[in-house]
Each structure stands twice: as C-alpha cells, then as structure tokens.
Amino acid sequence: MSLRIVVCVKYVPDATGDRHFADDLTLDREDVDGLLSELDEYAVEQALQIADAADDAEVTVLTVGPEDAKDALRKALSMGADKAVHVEDDDLHGTDAIGTSLVLAKAIEKTGYDLVISGMASTDGTMGVVPALLAERLGVPQVTLLSEVSVEGGVVRGRRDGDSASEQLEASLPAVVSVTDQSGEARYPSFKGIMAAKKKPVESLDLDDLGIDADEVGLGGSWTAVDSAAARPARTAGTIVKDEGEGGKALAEFLAGQKFV
Amino acid sequence: MAEVLVFVDHVDGAVRKPTLELLTLARRIGEPVAVALGNGAADTAAVLAEHGAVKVLTADASEFADYLVVPKVDALQAAYDAVSPAAVLLPSSAEAKEIAARLAVRIGSGIITDAVDLEAGDQGPVATQSAFAASYTTKSRVSKGIPVVTVKPNSAPVEPAPAAGAVEALAVSFSAQATGTKVVSRTPRESTGRPELTEAAIVVSGGRGVNGAENFHIIEALADSLGAAVGASRAAVDAGWYPHTNQVGQTGKSVSPQLYIASGISGAIQHRAGMQTSKTIVAINKDAEAPIFDLVDYGVVGDLFNVVPQLTDEVTARKG
C-alpha cells in the first residue's frame, strides 16, 4: 500500500529584505520578496528520502497562503514532490498559529495521510508550535525536532537532540514529524525537476472546501491580537576602536566599566 | 486574587533559572501556582516557595520520562481544571513550547511564544515580543480563552518573595495519546561545566574567523574567565568546528544575555536574529566593514587571535 506523505511548507518573507508591518499589524507583503522557508526545505528533503526508501510512496506538499505562496509549492515540486495542495482564501488574511493549524489539519485530513512532515519552525514567526498543534488536532503521535528520521514497517523512528539529552524516539504511523536543519542538506532542484514541476497538479482549496467558517480564522477570528508594533530604536553608535596591540586591554576596561568584570 | 499556573522546568528536582524568572512575572498578574512533574517534582517546592509560589502541584509517573510531551500536557490540563487560572506561563524551551501549544488547543486558548516581558493590562496580560530578527517590538495579548504564554530566559529578574508553597499531589489520568511517542533511549549531554547557552548572563561566540575547531579553545578560555556560555555561528557549526547545540541564530538558539561577545562573526541577518536582543553587544573582527559593528556597544577592529587572549588574561588578572 502506498505511503502517503504530506509536507507542510510556508511561504515567508526573505529575511535579507526589509520586513515590516502593514497598518493592520500583519506582515506587509508588498515590499518584500517571498520564498519557501529555508527550514521547510529540510522537511521536503526528508519526505523525498523517506519516499525513495519506501516501495510505493506519494509526496504531497501543502501550504496555506496568498496567491504568491504557489512559488513555495513550485519549489518543492521542482525538488521532487509529486503534487501540491494550496489553501487560499481572502478570509485567511491575518490567521495566527492556532488558526493555521486548524486549516492545515482539515486540509491534511481531506488529502489523506500516513505521515505529515514539517520544518522545526518557520523562519518568520519562528514559534515552532505548528507540528505539535497538528499532532494534537489530528490525534496522532508527534515525533518532533528530529535530526535523523526513518520510516520502516509502519513505524517512524528519529533522534531528537535536546538541551540536556539526545533521545531516540519511535511511534506508529500515522504521525506528525518535524525535522531540524541538522537532518540533512536539502537538494537543489535540477533543470529536469523544474521543467517537470510545471506539469504537476496543484489543487486549490478554500475555506468552504474544508468546512471552516470564516470567523474561525483571519484577523477577526484570531486567538491572539497584536496591539502595537514599533521599530526597535536604532542602537546609538557604539565605540569602535582599532587594535594597535592593546585592543584586548581596552575591551577589558570597557567590560569593567559595565561591571561585567 | 487570580491564580497563575507556572510550569516548572527542573532536572531531578533542581529548578532551572527561567522558571524562577517566570514566578517574578506571574506575580505581576496574580498568585503563582507552580506545576512540577516527573522525578524529583516534590523537591522543587522549597525554592519555588521562596520565589512566590503559593502552591506547588506535583505529580510523578513513569509516563513523564518514557513518552514524549503528551503526558505533561495531560498533567498541565489536570492542573488547569483544578485551578481555573487567569493565565498559564511556561519557559520558552523547545519542549515547553510544544506543551503550551497542545494545552492551548485543548482549552480553546490563544498562545503567545517567546515573550520578553509580561505585564497586567485592561484586557488581560500583555506580552512584549521581538519580531523580524528583533527589528520590531510588538505588544500582544490572547483574545480567546485563558492566555498561554511562553517566556524567553533572561526576561525578568529572579526575586525572592516568600510564599506558602504548600505541596499538593496532582491527580493525572493519562489520555489515549499519552503513550503515542515512545522515548526508546536517552543519552544525557556531557556537561561542560559552563552555563546553559539560552540561560547564561554572558555568551561568548565564535564564527568563521576562529578558523578551525582546534582554535575554539581561545573562545572557551574567554568564556571561562567570564563564567560565560559558548556560542557559535552557523558557519562555524556547518564547518564542524563546534556542536550544533551551541549554534546561535535563526536556525539555532535565540539568546538574550546581559552581555554578548561576538568573535570573528560578521553578523549576517540570520545570526543577528538570534542575538540582537542581548543587552550589551561587543564584537571583535578583522573586517571594519562587518555588519556586526552596526549593533555593538563596543567593537574592536583587529585579529581575534591577538585580542581575545589578551582580553582573557586581563579579565583573569582583574578577577584574581
């Protein structure tokens, strides 16, 4: 039987661009380029490796986001994913993590899955909670923050490197997995992959298709509210000295003045 | 007065510093009720009482160690049901954020992660967060349910505030999901004797300029003279010079110490995302044009192989 893998990916603003807030205190997407979150590339890579090791597997890449988010799906398809699902609806604007997990969970259930894989966090919000939220909503084991992952005989195994210990984990499928940037370098799409991606199916779903009321998502339905966002004041110019042989001593003097020594 | 649940991060009964910081913040919005789980849970009571816990709910069971995350969610939910708190606070560790997330879904609440401050507000607790690599500061609140908030280390002072700290056993019935993910084995990380990176008051980091694993002892020596943790940039970690667990940045750890010393680190946006909220920033770099110098309170343009050992000697001499 085919192993159905769904990879959740996010279209994020380029961190090297000038990211700022719009008037409604959501991300201003006008002035900054978007791309597939780098941390999700690791999830796509592990999904493809697990699929390659299975007798029969299908990799579906899933995103929730505006029209431009198709770019993130195309990137994943060009890496080798088989098909894509794009949840797009004007009412989704401003949806928070809890709301996003609701939409993703419904889309995953509709698509059908044995294994859900995501990155450890997005590179914009960096909360790192969506995999756990998905496991809770789907009612399946979470096997998260893995630096190594494998699937064999309906069991997912992996290594989780925590602050105080390294753990070997295992769970039966279906399950939700998240992988870290230590799980293995993501492949670059080949020219052939990029050409093939243009012909791969991208299914579009809206809130009606998923049976979600508009008031459960979006800015209005959000479980959290941002009251203000202020640009961090520019740091006052620090003291910069050139080392002429006494730079370490001068630095020690500064640290002593600040009571660090 | 409203009760506030505080999830206790401890190792065999030794409470970690971020939990004591949480108790300081919890007292701003109500009376702290601590929840300590697992081996040594009851041993945490004395220190929690010294820092303001009016009550300490404890539970131990093999499930907490043998299965991932969910048993602790079940226990925290039991505490939530027993107390009806005004808010639930947890530290911003990877595990605690996952516990917070699952609890939030179960109790129909919003979640705020990585708060750097927390105050009482007219419409409930207001959390301060950093956004977009700390280029913005936001104020947020939970608008549905009871606020579930995770707080970054070093966000509040540890303040003694003696309270009753009455220990009560927490009855936990584990959910069907609790045993879903088995911890087959656990290998404790070897202790370096240095403070934990995310909790340390001072962090000394090395980057590409350190130029090899064999040179990282220079960074470690400076860290040890200051009682600091050691960090590394992604370039240094990817080159295999230092372990990934010490990586500071967007894909590594986010740190917010009193003092951050960057040595041989140019300061790419991905690194800045992980350290820009540090209170005082110092950099040593050969390249006067390195973007890290835009952030510093004090910078030395020079060769770290000259500057760092001289600094270490000077710090050691002053402390001696």
Tab-separated table of N, CA, C and O in Angstrom, chain B residues 191-270:
chain	number	residue	atom	x	y	z
B	191	SER	N	28.207	17.212	30.423
B	191	SER	CA	28.258	18.568	30.965
B	191	SER	C	29.616	19.197	30.692
B	191	SER	O	30.657	18.577	30.854
B	192	THR	N	29.594	20.452	30.240
B	192	THR	CA	30.849	21.176	30.007
B	192	THR	C	31.227	21.957	31.257
B	192	THR	O	32.304	22.540	31.315
B	193	GLY	N	30.300	22.005	32.235
B	193	GLY	CA	30.538	22.812	33.420
B	193	GLY	C	30.215	24.284	33.184
B	193	GLY	O	30.278	25.097	34.098
B	194	ARG	N	29.862	24.629	31.955
B	194	ARG	CA	29.519	26.025	31.635
B	194	ARG	C	28.000	26.217	31.733
B	194	ARG	O	27.253	25.256	31.650
B	195	PRO	N	27.570	27.478	31.873
B	195	PRO	CA	26.121	27.723	31.921
B	195	PRO	C	25.444	27.285	30.621
B	195	PRO	O	26.096	27.231	29.567
B	196	GLU	N	24.145	26.999	30.712
B	196	GLU	CA	23.377	26.633	29.528
B	196	GLU	C	23.259	27.871	28.636
B	196	GLU	O	23.032	28.980	29.111
B	197	LEU	N	23.421	27.663	27.342
B	197	LEU	CA	23.519	28.776	26.394
B	197	LEU	C	22.365	29.774	26.493
B	197	LEU	O	22.586	30.985	26.593
B	198	THR	N	21.120	29.272	26.454
B	198	THR	CA	19.988	30.201	26.411
B	198	THR	C	19.749	30.901	27.747
B	198	THR	O	19.071	31.912	27.798
B	199	GLU	N	20.312	30.349	28.832
B	199	GLU	CA	20.062	30.923	30.155
B	199	GLU	C	21.192	31.821	30.639
B	199	GLU	O	21.036	32.542	31.619
B	200	ALA	N	22.350	31.749	29.982
B	200	ALA	CA	23.557	32.396	30.502
B	200	ALA	C	23.433	33.915	30.522
B	200	ALA	O	22.819	34.517	29.639
B	201	ALA	N	24.043	34.539	31.527
B	201	ALA	CA	24.056	36.008	31.614
B	201	ALA	C	25.065	36.582	30.617
B	201	ALA	O	24.931	37.708	30.164
B	202	ILE	N	26.109	35.806	30.317
B	202	ILE	CA	27.118	36.229	29.340
B	202	ILE	C	27.326	35.104	28.326
B	202	ILE	O	27.412	33.933	28.702
B	203	VAL	N	27.386	35.453	27.052
B	203	VAL	CA	27.650	34.478	25.996
B	203	VAL	C	28.838	34.965	25.167
B	203	VAL	O	28.877	36.136	24.757
B	204	VAL	N	29.792	34.078	24.954
B	204	VAL	CA	30.938	34.382	24.095
B	204	VAL	C	30.841	33.475	22.874
B	204	VAL	O	30.830	32.249	23.012
B	205	SER	N	30.731	34.055	21.682
B	205	SER	CA	30.536	33.258	20.472
B	205	SER	C	31.697	33.406	19.498
B	205	SER	O	32.291	34.478	19.389
B	206	GLY	N	31.962	32.312	18.784
B	206	GLY	CA	32.982	32.324	17.745
B	206	GLY	C	32.374	32.008	16.392
B	206	GLY	O	31.398	31.265	16.297
B	207	GLY	N	32.959	32.545	15.349
B	207	GLY	CA	32.443	32.329	14.000
B	207	GLY	C	33.529	31.915	13.030
B	207	GLY	O	34.558	31.340	13.418
B	208	ARG	N	33.303	32.246	11.779
B	208	ARG	CA	34.211	31.859	10.701
B	208	ARG	C	35.662	32.281	10.986
B	208	ARG	O	36.608	31.572	10.669
B	209	GLY	N	35.810	33.433	11.647
B	209	GLY	CA	37.139	33.965	11.924
B	209	GLY	C	37.957	33.110	12.873
B	209	GLY	O	39.175	33.260	12.959
B	210	VAL	N	37.292	32.197	13.601
B	210	VAL	CA	38.029	31.324	14.525
B	210	VAL	C	38.869	30.319	13.724
B	210	VAL	O	39.898	29.832	14.202
B	211	ASN	N	38.389	30.025	12.514
B	211	ASN	CA	39.227	29.313	11.545
B	211	ASN	C	39.693	27.928	11.987
B	211	ASN	O	40.862	27.585	11.831
B	212	GLY	N	38.778	27.139	12.559
B	212	GLY	CA	39.131	25.747	12.856
B	212	GLY	C	38.722	25.325	14.249
B	212	GLY	O	38.763	26.134	15.181
B	213	ALA	N	38.315	24.044	14.367
B	213	ALA	CA	37.894	23.505	15.666
B	213	ALA	C	39.017	23.632	16.681
B	213	ALA	O	38.792	23.897	17.862
B	214	GLU	N	40.261	23.482	16.184
B	214	GLU	CA	41.407	23.477	17.101
B	214	GLU	C	41.631	24.845	17.746
B	214	GLU	O	42.388	24.957	18.707
B	215	ASN	N	40.983	25.887	17.201
B	215	ASN	CA	41.168	27.224	17.777
B	215	ASN	C	40.050	27.639	18.733
B	215	ASN	O	40.129	28.708	19.346
B	216	PHE	N	39.015	26.799	18.841
B	216	PHE	CA	37.876	27.220	19.663
B	216	PHE	C	38.225	27.315	21.149
B	216	PHE	O	37.504	27.935	21.926
B	217	HIS	N	39.365	26.705	21.533
B	217	HIS	CA	39.758	26.802	22.948
B	217	HIS	C	40.018	28.254	23.344
B	217	HIS	O	39.891	28.619	24.508
B	218	ILE	N	40.345	29.100	22.370
B	218	ILE	CA	40.567	30.527	22.650
B	218	ILE	C	39.248	31.164	23.111
B	218	ILE	O	39.216	31.956	24.053
B	219	ILE	N	38.153	30.782	22.414
B	219	ILE	CA	36.825	31.291	22.753
B	219	ILE	C	36.397	30.724	24.108
B	219	ILE	O	35.865	31.441	24.964
B	220	GLU	N	36.663	29.422	24.304
B	220	GLU	CA	36.273	28.775	25.566
B	220	GLU	C	37.016	29.392	26.751
B	220	GLU	O	36.449	29.568	27.830
B	221	ALA	N	38.282	29.731	26.549
B	221	ALA	CA	39.061	30.310	27.648
B	221	ALA	C	38.497	31.676	28.058
B	221	ALA	O	38.387	31.982	29.244
B	222	LEU	N	38.105	32.466	27.061
B	222	LEU	CA	37.494	33.757	27.387
B	222	LEU	C	36.175	33.535	28.127
B	222	LEU	O	35.892	34.200	29.131
B	223	ALA	N	35.367	32.579	27.611
B	223	ALA	CA	34.080	32.277	28.258
B	223	ALA	C	34.313	31.882	29.716
B	223	ALA	O	33.625	32.377	30.615
B	224	ASP	N	35.310	31.029	29.957
B	224	ASP	CA	35.540	30.552	31.320
B	224	ASP	C	36.018	31.679	32.234
B	224	ASP	O	35.683	31.706	33.417
B	225	SER	N	36.773	32.624	31.684
B	225	SER	CA	37.234	33.733	32.530
B	225	SER	C	36.054	34.596	32.966
B	225	SER	O	36.095	35.229	34.014
B	226	LEU	N	35.001	34.626	32.163
B	226	LEU	CA	33.830	35.461	32.457
B	226	LEU	C	32.671	34.667	33.065
B	226	LEU	O	31.616	35.223	33.358
B	227	GLY	N	32.836	33.345	33.190
B	227	GLY	CA	31.727	32.498	33.660
B	227	GLY	C	30.611	32.434	32.632
B	227	GLY	O	29.434	32.392	32.969
B	228	ALA	N	30.972	32.445	31.361
B	228	ALA	CA	30.002	32.567	30.273
B	228	ALA	C	29.742	31.236	29.566
B	228	ALA	O	30.491	30.277	29.713
B	229	ALA	N	28.661	31.218	28.777
B	229	ALA	CA	28.387	30.101	27.878
B	229	ALA	C	29.108	30.352	26.554
B	229	ALA	O	29.444	31.492	26.235
B	230	VAL	N	29.333	29.274	25.797
B	230	VAL	CA	29.973	29.398	24.491
B	230	VAL	C	28.936	29.219	23.388
B	230	VAL	O	28.160	28.271	23.396
B	231	GLY	N	28.934	30.137	22.440
B	231	GLY	CA	28.065	30.036	21.283
B	231	GLY	C	28.906	29.948	20.018
B	231	GLY	O	30.129	30.133	20.048
B	232	ALA	N	28.242	29.640	18.904
B	232	ALA	CA	28.944	29.556	17.625
B	232	ALA	C	28.003	30.013	16.523
B	232	ALA	O	26.787	29.879	16.636
B	233	SER	N	28.574	30.579	15.477
B	233	SER	CA	27.756	30.978	14.335
B	233	SER	C	27.477	29.749	13.474
B	233	SER	O	28.126	28.711	13.615
B	234	ARG	N	26.530	29.874	12.568
B	234	ARG	CA	26.206	28.757	11.706
B	234	ARG	C	27.409	28.336	10.867
B	234	ARG	O	27.627	27.148	10.625
B	235	ALA	N	28.191	29.313	10.425
B	235	ALA	CA	29.363	28.995	9.604
B	235	ALA	C	30.306	28.077	10.373
B	235	ALA	O	30.832	27.096	9.835
B	236	ALA	N	30.504	28.374	11.656
B	236	ALA	CA	31.410	27.563	12.478
B	236	ALA	C	30.829	26.172	12.727
B	236	ALA	O	31.557	25.179	12.755
B	237	VAL	N	29.509	26.113	12.894
B	237	VAL	CA	28.852	24.816	13.152
B	237	VAL	C	28.848	23.964	11.880
B	237	VAL	O	29.186	22.782	11.911
B	238	ASP	N	28.488	24.591	10.757
B	238	ASP	CA	28.444	23.842	9.489
B	238	ASP	C	29.826	23.322	9.097
B	238	ASP	O	29.952	22.294	8.447
B	239	ALA	N	30.862	24.058	9.499
B	239	ALA	CA	32.226	23.614	9.208
B	239	ALA	C	32.661	22.488	10.148
B	239	ALA	O	33.740	21.925	9.990
B	240	GLY	N	31.812	22.194	11.147
B	240	GLY	CA	32.115	21.106	12.070
B	240	GLY	C	33.071	21.505	13.183
B	240	GLY	O	33.647	20.658	13.856
B	241	TRP	N	33.233	22.812	13.418
B	241	TRP	CA	34.171	23.276	14.442
B	241	TRP	C	33.576	23.245	15.835
B	241	TRP	O	34.295	23.215	16.818
B	242	TYR	N	32.234	23.316	15.914
B	242	TYR	CA	31.589	23.350	17.223
B	242	TYR	C	30.212	22.702	17.100
B	242	TYR	O	29.609	22.737	16.031
B	243	PRO	N	29.682	22.102	18.214
B	243	PRO	CA	28.421	21.362	18.107
B	243	PRO	C	27.219	22.243	17.757
B	243	PRO	O	27.166	23.410	18.155
B	244	HIS	N	26.267	21.642	17.063
B	244	HIS	CA	25.053	22.351	16.659
B	244	HIS	C	24.260	22.874	17.849
B	244	HIS	O	23.593	23.905	17.765
B	245	THR	N	24.352	22.176	18.986
B	245	THR	CA	23.586	22.613	20.173
B	245	THR	C	24.050	23.985	20.653
B	245	THR	O	23.369	24.622	21.436
B	246	ASN	N	25.203	24.434	20.184
B	246	ASN	CA	25.712	25.747	20.594
B	246	ASN	C	25.461	26.829	19.545
B	246	ASN	O	25.932	27.959	19.692
B	247	GLN	N	24.739	26.473	18.499
B	247	GLN	CA	24.546	27.456	17.422
B	247	GLN	C	23.583	28.568	17.813
B	247	GLN	O	22.461	28.313	18.261
B	248	VAL	N	24.019	29.799	17.620
B	248	VAL	CA	23.180	30.962	17.880
B	248	VAL	C	22.701	31.510	16.537
B	248	VAL	O	23.509	31.722	15.628
B	249	GLY	N	21.394	31.710	16.411
B	249	GLY	CA	20.887	32.289	15.175
B	249	GLY	C	19.516	31.767	14.822
B	249	GLY	O	18.888	31.045	15.599
B	250	GLN	N	19.082	32.136	13.632
B	250	GLN	CA	17.726	31.834	13.190
B	250	GLN	C	17.419	30.339	13.216
B	250	GLN	O	16.331	29.934	13.585
B	251	THR	N	18.374	29.513	12.799
B	251	THR	CA	18.130	28.079	12.796
B	251	THR	C	18.749	27.415	14.020
B	251	THR	O	18.740	26.202	14.143
B	252	GLY	N	19.300	28.196	14.909
B	252	GLY	CA	19.851	27.635	16.135
B	252	GLY	C	19.113	28.186	17.329
B	252	GLY	O	17.890	28.217	17.339
B	253	LYS	N	19.857	28.644	18.335
B	253	LYS	CA	19.218	29.150	19.532
B	253	LYS	C	19.159	30.661	19.534
B	253	LYS	O	20.021	31.332	19.000
B	254	SER	N	18.116	31.146	20.163
B	254	SER	CA	17.964	32.568	20.334
B	254	SER	C	18.410	32.901	21.759
B	254	SER	O	17.947	32.279	22.695
B	255	VAL	N	19.341	33.826	21.895
B	255	VAL	CA	19.854	34.163	23.223
B	255	VAL	C	19.621	35.646	23.504
B	255	VAL	O	19.532	36.457	22.584
B	256	SER	N	19.506	35.962	24.771
B	256	SER	CA	19.229	37.348	25.156
B	256	SER	C	19.978	37.671	26.447
B	256	SER	O	19.387	38.087	27.424
B	257	PRO	N	21.309	37.491	26.440
B	257	PRO	CA	22.071	37.667	27.683
B	257	PRO	C	22.319	39.141	28.023
B	257	PRO	O	22.037	40.026	27.216
B	258	GLN	N	22.872	39.360	29.195
B	258	GLN	CA	23.273	40.716	29.583
B	258	GLN	C	24.423	41.192	28.694
B	258	GLN	O	24.508	42.367	28.351
B	259	LEU	N	25.320	40.264	28.359
B	259	LEU	CA	26.493	40.611	27.539
B	259	LEU	C	26.710	39.535	26.476
B	259	LEU	O	26.731	38.341	26.781
B	260	TYR	N	26.853	39.957	25.215
B	260	TYR	CA	27.144	39.042	24.111
B	260	TYR	C	28.441	39.481	23.454
B	260	TYR	O	28.583	40.643	23.053
B	261	ILE	N	29.411	38.581	23.389
B	261	ILE	CA	30.691	38.906	22.748
B	261	ILE	C	30.832	38.051	21.484
B	261	ILE	O	30.896	36.823	21.563
B	262	ALA	N	30.831	38.701	20.323
B	262	ALA	CA	30.949	38.003	19.040
B	262	ALA	C	32.393	38.114	18.554
B	262	ALA	O	32.906	39.220	18.381
B	263	SER	N	33.026	36.973	18.349
B	263	SER	CA	34.418	36.977	17.898
B	263	SER	C	34.531	36.329	16.524
B	263	SER	O	34.149	35.177	16.351
B	264	GLY	N	35.014	37.068	15.571
B	264	GLY	CA	35.168	36.515	14.231
B	264	GLY	C	33.850	36.188	13.560
B	264	GLY	O	33.746	35.262	12.768
B	265	ILE	N	32.805	36.954	13.920
B	265	ILE	CA	31.464	36.769	13.356
B	265	ILE	C	31.100	38.034	12.595
B	265	ILE	O	31.153	39.137	13.158
B	266	SER	N	30.720	37.891	11.327
B	266	SER	CA	30.466	39.085	10.520
B	266	SER	C	29.121	39.723	10.869
B	266	SER	O	28.963	40.922	10.797
B	267	GLY	N	28.129	38.869	11.250
B	267	GLY	CA	26.840	39.425	11.656
B	267	GLY	C	25.789	39.405	10.563
B	267	GLY	O	25.049	40.374	10.377
B	268	ALA	N	25.665	38.282	9.858
B	268	ALA	CA	24.604	38.118	8.862
B	268	ALA	C	23.256	38.169	9.581
B	268	ALA	O	23.171	37.877	10.776
B	269	ILE	N	22.212	38.520	8.836
B	269	ILE	CA	20.874	38.686	9.417
B	269	ILE	C	20.455	37.436	10.198
B	269	ILE	O	19.835	37.522	11.256
B	270	GLN	N	20.826	36.252	9.685
B	270	GLN	CA	20.425	35.015	10.354
B	270	GLN	C	21.065	34.906	11.737
B	270	GLN	O	20.475	34.359	12.652
